[in-house]
CSV table of C-alpha atoms and ligand atoms in Angstrom, one decimal:
chain,number,residue,atom,x,y,z
K,1,MET,CA,-12.5,25.6,-30.1
K,2,ILE,CA,-12.3,21.8,-30.0
K,3,ASP,CA,-13.0,20.2,-26.7
K,4,PRO,CA,-10.2,17.7,-26.1
K,5,LEU,CA,-12.5,15.5,-24.2
K,6,GLU,CA,-15.3,15.4,-26.7
K,7,PRO,CA,-15.8,11.9,-28.0
K,8,VAL,CA,-15.6,11.0,-31.7
K,9,ASP,CA,-15.7,7.7,-33.6
K,10,VAL,CA,-12.2,7.3,-34.8
K,11,ARG,CA,-12.4,3.8,-36.4
K,12,MET,CA,-10.2,3.6,-39.6
K,13,ARG,CA,-9.6,7.3,-39.4
K,14,GLY,CA,-6.9,7.6,-36.8
K,15,PHE,CA,-6.8,9.9,-33.9
K,16,ALA,CA,-7.3,13.5,-35.0
K,17,ARG,CA,-6.1,14.7,-31.7
K,18,ARG,CA,-4.7,13.3,-28.5
K,19,THR,CA,-5.4,14.1,-24.9
K,20,THR,CA,-2.3,15.0,-22.9
K,21,VAL,CA,-1.3,12.7,-20.1
K,22,GLU,CA,-1.9,15.6,-17.6
K,23,ASP,CA,-5.5,16.2,-18.9
K,24,ALA,CA,-6.3,12.5,-18.7
K,25,LEU,CA,-5.0,12.3,-15.2
K,26,ARG,CA,-6.9,15.4,-14.1
K,27,TRP,CA,-10.2,13.9,-15.5
K,28,LEU,CA,-9.4,10.6,-13.9
K,29,ASP,CA,-8.5,12.0,-10.5
K,30,GLY,CA,-11.9,13.7,-10.4
K,31,LYS,CA,-13.6,10.3,-10.8
K,32,THR,CA,-11.8,8.2,-8.3
K,33,GLU,CA,-13.1,9.0,-4.9
K,34,ARG,CA,-12.2,6.6,-2.1
K,35,LEU,CA,-14.7,3.7,-1.8
K,36,ASP,CA,-16.9,3.3,1.3
K,37,GLU,CA,-15.9,1.4,4.4
K,38,GLN,CA,-16.4,-2.2,5.5
K,39,ILE,CA,-15.9,-3.8,8.9
K,40,VAL,CA,-13.3,-6.5,8.9
K,41,PRO,CA,-12.0,-8.7,11.7
K,42,LEU,CA,-8.7,-7.4,13.1
K,43,ALA,CA,-6.8,-10.6,12.1
K,44,GLU,CA,-7.4,-9.7,8.5
K,45,ALA,CA,-6.6,-6.0,8.7
K,46,ALA,CA,-2.8,-5.8,8.2
K,47,GLY,CA,-1.8,-4.1,5.0
K,48,ARG,CA,-5.4,-2.7,4.5
K,49,VAL,CA,-6.4,0.9,4.7
K,50,LEU,CA,-8.1,2.3,7.7
K,51,ALA,CA,-11.3,4.1,6.8
K,52,ARG,CA,-11.6,6.3,9.9
K,53,GLU,CA,-9.3,7.5,12.7
K,54,MET,CA,-9.2,5.2,15.7
K,55,VAL,CA,-9.6,6.7,19.1
K,56,SER,CA,-8.9,4.7,22.3
K,57,ARG,CA,-11.7,4.4,24.9
K,58,VAL,CA,-9.3,2.9,27.4
K,59,ASP,CA,-6.0,3.6,29.1
K,60,VAL,CA,-3.1,1.2,28.3
K,61,PRO,CA,-1.8,0.0,30.6
K,62,PRO,CA,-5.0,0.3,32.7
K,63,PHE,CA,-3.0,0.2,36.0
K,64,ASP,CA,0.3,1.3,37.4
K,65,ARG,CA,2.7,-1.5,36.9
K,66,SER,CA,6.3,-2.6,37.7
K,67,MET,CA,8.9,-2.3,34.9
K,68,MET,CA,11.4,-4.5,36.8
K,69,ASP,CA,11.6,-7.6,38.9
K,70,GLY,CA,12.2,-6.4,42.4
K,71,PHE,CA,10.3,-5.0,45.3
K,72,ALA,CA,7.5,-2.4,45.4
K,73,VAL,CA,8.5,0.1,48.1
K,74,CYS,CA,7.9,3.6,49.4
K,75,ALA,CA,10.7,5.5,47.8
K,76,ALA,CA,11.3,7.6,50.9
K,77,ASP,CA,12.2,4.4,52.9
K,78,THR,CA,15.3,3.9,50.6
K,79,LEU,CA,16.7,7.4,51.1
K,80,GLY,CA,20.4,7.2,52.1
K,81,ALA,CA,20.8,3.5,51.4
K,82,SER,CA,24.1,2.3,50.0
K,83,PRO,CA,26.3,-0.8,50.1
K,84,TYR,CA,27.8,0.7,53.3
K,85,ASN,CA,24.5,1.7,54.7
K,86,ARG,CA,22.0,-1.1,54.0
K,87,LEU,CA,18.5,-0.4,55.2
K,88,VAL,CA,16.1,-3.1,56.2
K,89,LEU,CA,12.5,-3.5,55.0
K,90,GLN,CA,9.8,-6.0,55.9
K,91,VAL,CA,8.5,-8.2,53.0
K,92,VAL,CA,4.7,-8.4,53.4
K,93,GLY,CA,3.6,-10.2,50.3
K,94,GLU,CA,4.0,-10.5,46.5
K,95,SER,CA,2.5,-9.1,43.4
K,96,LEU,CA,2.6,-11.4,40.3
K,97,PRO,CA,1.3,-10.9,36.7
K,98,GLY,CA,-2.5,-11.4,36.9
K,99,ARG,CA,-2.2,-12.1,40.7
K,100,PRO,CA,-1.9,-8.7,42.5
K,101,PHE,CA,-1.2,-7.9,46.1
K,102,TYR,CA,-4.5,-6.5,47.4
K,103,GLY,CA,-3.1,-5.0,50.7
K,104,ARG,CA,-1.4,-1.7,51.3
K,105,VAL,CA,2.3,-1.1,51.5
K,106,CYS,CA,3.1,1.1,54.5
K,107,SER,CA,6.4,2.7,55.4
K,108,GLY,CA,9.1,0.2,56.2
K,109,GLN,CA,7.4,-2.5,54.1
K,110,ALA,CA,8.1,-4.0,50.7
K,111,VAL,CA,6.2,-6.3,48.3
K,112,ARG,CA,8.0,-8.7,46.0
K,113,ILE,CA,7.0,-7.8,42.5
K,114,THR,CA,7.7,-9.0,38.9
K,115,THR,CA,7.7,-7.0,35.6
K,116,GLY,CA,4.2,-6.2,34.4
K,117,SER,CA,2.5,-6.7,37.8
K,118,LEU,CA,0.2,-4.3,39.6
K,119,LEU,CA,2.0,-1.8,41.8
K,120,PRO,CA,0.3,-2.2,45.2
K,121,VAL,CA,-1.4,0.8,46.9
K,122,GLY,CA,1.0,2.8,49.0
K,123,ALA,CA,4.1,1.9,47.0
K,124,ASP,CA,5.5,4.5,44.7
K,125,ALA,CA,8.7,2.9,43.3
K,126,VAL,CA,10.2,-0.4,42.5
K,127,LEU,CA,13.6,-1.4,43.9
K,128,PRO,CA,15.3,-3.6,41.3
K,129,VAL,CA,16.4,-7.0,42.5
K,130,GLU,CA,20.0,-6.1,41.9
K,131,LEU,CA,19.9,-3.5,44.7
K,132,VAL,CA,18.5,-6.0,47.2
K,133,GLU,CA,19.9,-8.6,49.6
K,134,ILE,CA,17.6,-11.1,51.2
K,135,ALA,CA,18.3,-11.7,54.8
K,136,VAL,CA,20.4,-14.9,55.1
K,137,GLY,CA,19.0,-17.4,57.5
K,138,ASP,CA,15.6,-15.7,57.6
K,139,ALA,CA,13.5,-18.8,56.9
K,140,SER,CA,10.4,-16.8,56.2
K,141,HIS,CA,12.3,-14.5,53.7
K,142,SER,CA,10.4,-11.7,55.3
K,143,ARG,CA,13.3,-9.3,55.6
K,144,MET,CA,15.4,-7.7,52.9
K,145,PHE,CA,18.1,-5.1,52.8
K,146,THR,CA,18.4,-2.4,50.2
K,147,GLN,CA,21.8,-1.2,49.3
K,148,GLY,CA,20.6,1.6,47.0
K,149,GLU,CA,18.0,4.4,46.7
K,150,VAL,CA,15.1,4.8,44.3
K,151,SER,CA,13.2,8.0,43.7
K,152,PRO,CA,9.4,8.2,43.6
K,153,GLY,CA,8.1,6.8,40.3
K,154,ARG,CA,11.3,4.9,39.5
K,155,HIS,CA,10.7,1.7,37.5
K,156,VAL,CA,6.9,2.2,37.5
K,157,GLY,CA,4.9,2.2,34.3
K,158,ARG,CA,2.1,4.6,34.8
K,159,ILE,CA,-1.5,4.1,33.9
K,160,GLY,CA,-2.1,5.3,30.3
K,161,GLU,CA,1.6,5.8,29.6
K,162,ASP,CA,1.3,3.8,26.4
K,163,VAL,CA,-2.2,5.0,25.3
K,164,GLU,CA,-4.3,7.5,27.1
K,165,ALA,CA,-8.1,7.1,26.9
K,166,GLY,CA,-9.5,9.6,24.4
K,167,THR,CA,-6.5,9.9,22.2
K,168,THR,CA,-6.3,9.2,18.5
K,169,VAL,CA,-4.1,6.2,18.0
K,170,LEU,CA,-4.2,5.9,14.2
K,171,PRO,CA,-5.3,8.4,11.6
K,172,ALA,CA,-7.7,7.6,8.7
K,173,ASP,CA,-6.1,6.4,5.5
K,174,ARG,CA,-3.4,4.6,7.4
K,175,VAL,CA,-2.1,1.5,5.7
K,176,LEU,CA,-2.0,-0.8,8.7
K,177,ARG,CA,1.3,-2.2,9.8
K,178,PRO,CA,1.6,-5.3,11.9
K,179,GLN,CA,2.4,-3.1,15.0
K,180,ASP,CA,-0.7,-1.1,14.3
K,181,VAL,CA,-2.8,-4.3,14.5
K,182,GLY,CA,-1.1,-5.1,17.8
K,183,LEU,CA,-1.9,-1.6,19.2
K,184,LEU,CA,-5.5,-1.9,18.1
K,185,ALA,CA,-5.7,-5.2,19.9
K,186,SER,CA,-4.3,-3.6,23.0
K,187,ILE,CA,-7.1,-1.1,23.1
K,188,GLY,CA,-9.8,-3.8,22.7
K,189,VAL,CA,-10.6,-3.5,19.0
K,190,THR,CA,-11.8,-6.7,17.4
K,191,ASP,CA,-13.3,-5.4,14.2
K,192,VAL,CA,-11.8,-2.5,12.1
K,193,PRO,CA,-13.4,-0.1,9.6
K,194,LEU,CA,-11.4,-0.5,6.4
K,195,VAL,CA,-11.7,1.0,3.0
K,196,ARG,CA,-13.3,-1.6,0.7
K,197,ARG,CA,-10.9,-3.0,-1.8
K,198,PRO,CA,-11.9,-2.2,-5.4
K,199,LEU,CA,-13.3,-5.1,-7.4
K,200,VAL,CA,-11.9,-5.3,-10.9
K,201,ARG,CA,-13.2,-7.1,-13.9
K,202,VAL,CA,-10.7,-7.9,-16.7
K,203,VAL,CA,-12.0,-8.4,-20.2
K,204,VAL,CA,-9.3,-9.7,-22.6
K,205,THR,CA,-10.3,-9.2,-26.2
K,206,GLY,CA,-8.8,-10.8,-29.4
K,207,ASN,CA,-10.0,-13.5,-31.7
K,208,GLU,CA,-6.3,-14.5,-32.1
K,209,LEU,CA,-5.9,-15.2,-28.4
K,210,LEU,CA,-5.5,-18.6,-26.7
K,211,PRO,CA,-6.0,-19.1,-23.0
K,212,ALA,CA,-2.9,-18.1,-21.0
K,213,GLY,CA,-0.3,-20.8,-20.9
K,214,SER,CA,-1.3,-22.4,-24.2
K,215,PRO,CA,1.5,-23.1,-26.7
K,216,PRO,CA,1.3,-20.6,-29.5
K,217,ARG,CA,-0.1,-21.9,-32.9
K,218,PRO,CA,0.0,-20.6,-36.4
K,219,TYR,CA,-1.8,-17.2,-36.3
K,220,ARG,CA,-2.7,-17.6,-32.7
K,221,ILE,CA,-0.9,-16.4,-29.6
K,222,ALA,CA,-1.3,-17.0,-25.9
K,223,ASP,CA,-2.9,-14.3,-23.8
K,224,SER,CA,-0.2,-12.6,-21.7
K,225,ASN,CA,-2.2,-9.5,-20.8
K,226,GLY,CA,-4.7,-11.3,-18.6
K,227,PRO,CA,-2.1,-12.8,-16.2
K,228,MET,CA,-0.1,-9.6,-16.3
K,229,LEU,CA,-3.1,-7.4,-15.5
K,230,SER,CA,-4.2,-9.7,-12.7
K,231,ALA,CA,-0.8,-9.4,-11.1
K,232,LEU,CA,-0.8,-5.7,-11.4
K,233,VAL,CA,-4.2,-5.4,-9.9
K,234,LYS,CA,-3.1,-7.6,-7.0
K,235,ARG,CA,0.0,-5.4,-6.5
K,236,ASP,CA,-2.3,-2.4,-6.2
K,237,CYS,CA,-4.5,-4.2,-3.7
K,238,GLY,CA,-7.5,-4.5,-6.0
K,239,VAL,CA,-9.6,-7.8,-6.1
K,240,ILE,CA,-10.0,-9.5,-9.4
K,241,VAL,CA,-13.6,-10.7,-9.8
K,242,GLU,CA,-13.2,-12.3,-13.2
K,243,VAL,CA,-10.7,-12.5,-16.1
K,244,ASP,CA,-11.8,-14.0,-19.4
K,245,ILE,CA,-11.1,-13.8,-23.1
K,246,VAL,CA,-14.0,-12.6,-25.2
K,247,PRO,CA,-14.2,-12.5,-29.0
K,248,ASP,CA,-14.0,-9.2,-31.0
K,249,GLU,CA,-17.7,-8.9,-31.2
K,250,PRO,CA,-19.5,-5.8,-29.9
K,251,GLY,CA,-22.4,-7.5,-28.2
K,252,THR,CA,-20.3,-10.0,-26.3
K,253,MET,CA,-17.9,-7.2,-25.3
K,254,LEU,CA,-20.7,-5.0,-24.0
K,255,GLU,CA,-22.0,-7.9,-22.0
K,256,ALA,CA,-18.6,-8.6,-20.5
K,257,MET,CA,-18.0,-5.0,-19.7
K,258,ARG,CA,-21.3,-4.8,-17.8
K,259,SER,CA,-20.2,-6.1,-14.5
K,260,GLU,CA,-20.7,-5.7,-10.8
K,261,ALA,CA,-17.1,-4.7,-10.3
K,262,ASP,CA,-16.0,-1.2,-9.3
K,263,LEU,CA,-13.8,-0.9,-12.4
K,264,VAL,CA,-13.4,-2.6,-15.7
K,265,LEU,CA,-10.1,-3.2,-17.6
K,266,VAL,CA,-10.5,-4.1,-21.3
K,267,SER,CA,-7.3,-5.4,-23.0
K,268,GLY,CA,-7.0,-5.0,-26.8
K,269,GLY,CA,-9.2,-3.6,-29.4
K,270,SER,CA,-8.8,-0.1,-28.1
K,271,SER,CA,-7.5,1.6,-31.2
K,272,VAL,CA,-8.8,2.6,-34.6
K,273,GLY,CA,-8.7,-0.7,-36.5
K,274,GLN,CA,-11.8,-2.3,-37.9
K,275,GLU,CA,-11.8,-5.0,-35.2
K,276,ASP,CA,-11.4,-2.4,-32.5
K,277,HIS,CA,-15.0,-2.4,-31.1
K,278,ALA,CA,-14.4,-1.4,-27.5
K,279,PRO,CA,-14.4,2.4,-28.1
K,280,ALA,CA,-17.6,2.3,-30.1
K,281,VAL,CA,-19.3,0.1,-27.5
K,282,LEU,CA,-18.4,2.6,-24.8
K,283,VAL,CA,-19.5,5.7,-26.9
K,284,GLU,CA,-22.8,4.1,-27.7
K,285,HIS,CA,-23.7,2.7,-24.3
K,286,GLY,CA,-21.7,4.8,-21.9
K,287,GLU,CA,-19.2,7.6,-22.3
K,288,LEU,CA,-15.6,7.8,-23.7
K,289,PRO,CA,-14.3,11.3,-22.9
K,290,ILE,CA,-10.7,10.2,-23.4
K,291,HIS,CA,-9.5,8.2,-26.4
K,292,GLY,CA,-6.0,8.6,-27.8
K,293,ILE,CA,-3.4,9.9,-25.4
K,294,ALA,CA,-0.2,11.9,-26.3
K,295,MET,CA,2.2,9.2,-25.2
K,296,ARG,CA,4.3,6.3,-26.5
K,297,PRO,CA,3.6,3.5,-26.1
K,298,SER,CA,-0.1,3.4,-25.1
K,299,SER,CA,-1.3,6.1,-27.4
K,300,PRO,CA,-4.5,4.1,-28.3
K,301,THR,CA,-5.7,4.2,-24.7
K,302,GLY,CA,-9.3,5.1,-23.8
K,303,ILE,CA,-10.9,6.0,-20.5
K,304,GLY,CA,-14.6,6.1,-20.0
K,305,ARG,CA,-17.5,5.0,-18.1
K,306,LEU,CA,-20.3,2.4,-18.4
K,307,ASP,CA,-23.2,2.3,-15.9
K,308,GLY,CA,-21.3,4.7,-13.7
K,309,ARG,CA,-18.2,2.5,-13.5
K,310,LEU,CA,-14.8,3.4,-14.9
K,311,VAL,CA,-13.7,1.5,-17.9
K,312,PHE,CA,-10.1,1.5,-19.1
K,313,LEU,CA,-9.5,0.5,-22.7
K,314,LEU,CA,-5.9,-0.7,-22.7
K,315,PRO,CA,-4.0,-1.4,-25.9
K,316,GLY,CA,-3.4,-5.1,-26.7
K,317,ASN,CA,0.3,-4.7,-27.3
K,318,PRO,CA,1.6,-6.0,-24.0
K,319,VAL,CA,4.1,-3.2,-23.3
K,320,SER,CA,1.4,-0.6,-24.1
K,321,CYS,CA,-1.0,-2.5,-21.9
K,322,LEU,CA,1.5,-2.5,-19.0
K,323,CYS,CA,2.3,1.2,-19.5
K,324,ALA,CA,-1.4,2.3,-19.8
K,325,TYR,CA,-2.3,0.3,-16.8
K,326,ASP,CA,0.5,1.9,-14.8
K,327,PHE,CA,-0.3,5.4,-15.9
K,328,PHE,CA,-4.1,5.3,-15.5
K,329,ALA,CA,-5.8,2.1,-14.3
K,330,GLY,CA,-3.4,1.4,-11.4
K,331,ARG,CA,-3.6,4.9,-10.2
K,332,ALA,CA,-7.4,4.7,-10.2
K,333,ILE,CA,-7.4,1.3,-8.3
K,334,ARG,CA,-5.1,2.7,-5.7
K,335,ALA,CA,-7.1,5.8,-5.3
K,336,LEU,CA,-10.4,3.9,-5.0
K,337,GLY,CA,-8.8,1.7,-2.4
K,338,GLY,CA,-7.7,4.8,-0.4
K,339,ARG,CA,-4.0,4.4,-1.2
K,340,SER,CA,-1.4,6.8,-2.6
K,341,LYS,CA,-1.8,7.6,-6.2
K,342,ASP,CA,1.9,7.5,-6.6
K,343,TRP,CA,3.7,4.7,-8.3
K,344,PRO,CA,5.0,2.0,-6.0
K,345,TYR,CA,8.3,2.0,-7.9
K,346,ARG,CA,11.5,3.1,-6.2
K,347,ARG,CA,13.4,5.8,-8.1
K,348,THR,CA,17.1,6.4,-8.7
K,349,THR,CA,18.9,9.2,-10.5
K,350,LEU,CA,21.9,8.2,-12.7
K,351,PRO,CA,23.7,9.4,-15.8
K,352,LEU,CA,22.6,8.1,-19.3
K,353,ALA,CA,25.1,5.9,-21.1
K,354,ARG,CA,23.6,6.8,-24.5
K,355,LYS,CA,21.3,9.5,-25.7
K,356,ILE,CA,17.5,9.2,-25.7
K,357,VAL,CA,15.6,10.8,-28.6
K,358,SER,CA,12.0,11.7,-28.2
K,359,ALA,CA,9.4,13.7,-30.2
K,360,VAL,CA,8.1,16.9,-28.8
K,361,GLY,CA,4.3,16.6,-28.1
K,362,ARG,CA,4.2,13.2,-26.5
K,363,LEU,CA,5.4,11.6,-23.3
K,364,ASP,CA,7.8,8.7,-23.9
K,365,TYR,CA,8.1,5.7,-21.6
K,366,MET,CA,11.6,4.3,-22.3
K,367,ARG,CA,12.7,0.9,-20.9
K,368,VAL,CA,16.2,1.0,-19.6
K,369,ARG,CA,18.9,-1.2,-18.0
K,370,LEU,CA,21.3,-0.2,-15.3
K,371,VAL,CA,24.8,-1.1,-16.4
K,372,GLU,CA,27.8,-0.2,-14.1
K,373,GLY,CA,26.0,2.8,-12.7
K,374,LEU,CA,24.8,4.1,-16.1
K,375,VAL,CA,21.4,4.1,-17.6
K,376,GLU,CA,21.3,2.1,-20.8
K,377,PRO,CA,18.2,2.6,-23.0
K,378,LEU,CA,17.1,-0.7,-24.5
K,379,ALA,CA,17.5,-0.8,-28.3
K,380,ILE,CA,14.2,-2.7,-29.0
K,381,ALA,CA,11.5,-0.3,-28.1
K,382,GLY,CA,8.5,-1.8,-29.9
K,383,ALA,CA,5.3,-2.0,-27.8
K,384,SER,CA,4.8,-5.6,-28.8
K,385,ILE,CA,8.1,-6.8,-27.3
K,386,LEU,CA,7.1,-7.7,-23.8
K,387,SER,CA,10.4,-9.3,-23.1
K,388,SER,CA,11.9,-5.8,-23.3
K,389,THR,CA,10.2,-5.1,-20.0
K,390,THR,CA,11.6,-8.3,-18.4
K,391,ARG,CA,15.1,-7.5,-19.6
K,392,ALA,CA,14.8,-3.9,-18.4
K,393,ASP,CA,15.5,-2.8,-14.8
K,394,GLY,CA,13.0,0.1,-15.1
K,395,PHE,CA,11.9,3.0,-17.2
K,396,VAL,CA,12.6,6.6,-17.8
K,397,LEU,CA,10.0,9.2,-18.7
K,398,VAL,CA,10.7,11.9,-21.3
K,399,PRO,CA,8.1,14.6,-20.9
K,400,ALA,CA,6.0,15.9,-23.8
K,401,ASN,CA,8.0,19.2,-24.0
K,402,SER,CA,11.4,17.4,-24.3
K,403,GLU,CA,13.3,16.2,-27.4
K,404,GLY,CA,15.2,13.7,-25.2
K,405,TYR,CA,18.5,13.7,-23.3
K,406,PRO,CA,22.1,13.7,-24.3
K,407,PRO,CA,24.6,11.0,-23.1
K,408,GLY,CA,25.7,11.8,-19.5
K,409,ALA,CA,22.5,13.6,-18.6
K,410,GLU,CA,21.2,12.7,-15.1
K,411,VAL,CA,17.8,11.0,-15.5
K,412,GLU,CA,15.4,9.6,-13.0
K,413,VAL,CA,14.8,5.8,-13.4
K,414,TYR,CA,11.7,4.1,-12.0
K,415,LEU,CA,12.7,0.6,-11.0
K,416,TYR,CA,10.3,-2.2,-11.8
K,417,ASP,CA,11.3,-4.2,-8.7
K,418,ILE,CA,9.3,-3.4,-5.7
K,419,ILE,CA,10.5,-4.0,-2.2
K,420,SER,CA,7.8,-5.8,-0.5
U,501,LIG,P1,-5.0,-4.9,-30.4
U,501,LIG,O1,-4.8,-3.8,-29.4
U,501,LIG,O2,-6.2,-5.8,-30.0
U,501,LIG,O3,-5.1,-4.4,-31.7
U,501,LIG,O4,-3.7,-5.8,-30.3
U,501,LIG,C1,-2.5,-5.3,-30.7
U,501,LIG,C2,-1.4,-6.4,-30.7
U,501,LIG,O5,-1.3,-7.0,-29.4
U,501,LIG,C3,-1.8,-7.6,-31.6
U,501,LIG,O6,-0.6,-8.0,-32.1
U,501,LIG,C4,-2.4,-8.6,-30.6
U,501,LIG,O7,-2.2,-9.9,-31.1
U,501,LIG,C5,-1.6,-8.3,-29.4
U,501,LIG,N1,-2.4,-8.7,-28.2
U,501,LIG,C6,-3.6,-8.3,-28.0
U,501,LIG,N2,-4.1,-8.8,-26.8
U,501,LIG,C7,-3.1,-9.5,-26.3
U,501,LIG,C8,-3.0,-10.3,-25.1
U,501,LIG,N3,-4.0,-10.4,-24.3
U,501,LIG,N4,-1.8,-10.9,-24.9
U,501,LIG,C9,-0.8,-10.8,-25.8
U,501,LIG,N5,-0.8,-10.1,-26.9
U,501,LIG,C10,-2.0,-9.5,-27.2
U,502,LIG,MG1,-7.3,-7.2,-30.8
């Protein structure tokens, strides 16, 4: 039996067999364990992934506090009070934020209090200011009347009601939201254990390539994969360590692939042409268990390792490059960074305007537009037509076991635009 993952040199011979997308993902998922943790200042933690669960050592709030502006009282003193039966209390002091009342509130007494201030000892409720009348003509303001009742505990925020000491406030693997950062600050955290972000090296190959942004010249084109891959890596929260264009020469390519990064992306030269050196370099110096995948575009994709690091050989055709990144490299970057392996794309299900035809035995990635609630496949499907992906709203996948879909079939569309 042929091992689908056994490497072979396929230059100028074509792929004798192709790995299925499922097998490739299975192999990859076994090699993308979450990276180790690093300690990062809280101010830089939002949007990053928590490496460990966070347990609070403290109660928040650390004291019983008033939830209203009013008077701290003994609730029993207000029993039976109403606008027709006002009860008098002696005001013996005030409790302000950061400036508490240190005395004790006894029966018949009240302490003026504001929201967030410490509830004095002896008091068990707060009488809101709306229920209170200050005695007119009492120059010392030392008497007040209540015209309503409060029950024990009323308008009092209890110690630990927000966070109790010893409880888990956030689980491991959490992508930190701004409010999570606020909560961590409230329990006294200044530095956070986060999953390290994967470092990514991008090697763009092709003797015909000019640096990104150069005007194209006869027989030379500008590199579009470098900038596109950099943006994709950023989207998936990886950190680009270096992007450069290297000539189609095995020695230079090997040198470029040997990097301190966690993962290497090679654009171009991944197929079976005579200038496609990347697969041979990997076979010779590392391993290339996956080369040639049953999909379109991106069939000449390779996934291997060099010095223990994952290396992705992405086809140079820009659409194939985008698709292969999204299927394999992006997933690996997200997994290494402790994030969901799933695509960040939103999905919608709508009927097809026209049929989609696909060959059995390979997965198809079809660019589509949404027109008046229908899914319109784009006529130009060539992998070299990058503008097809900018004109498209998203893509539809046709699985390997399907011949396609008839007009009117409900299909799932992955939308390129990401809500961020
Ligand atoms: P390759 O995979 O190197 O055989 O390249 C396939 C096609 O993609 C060729 O037409 C290349 O010129 C083109 N191509 C390769 N790399 C890039 C790139 N970085 N940007 C734009 N086009 C590229
Ligand atoms: Mg090339």
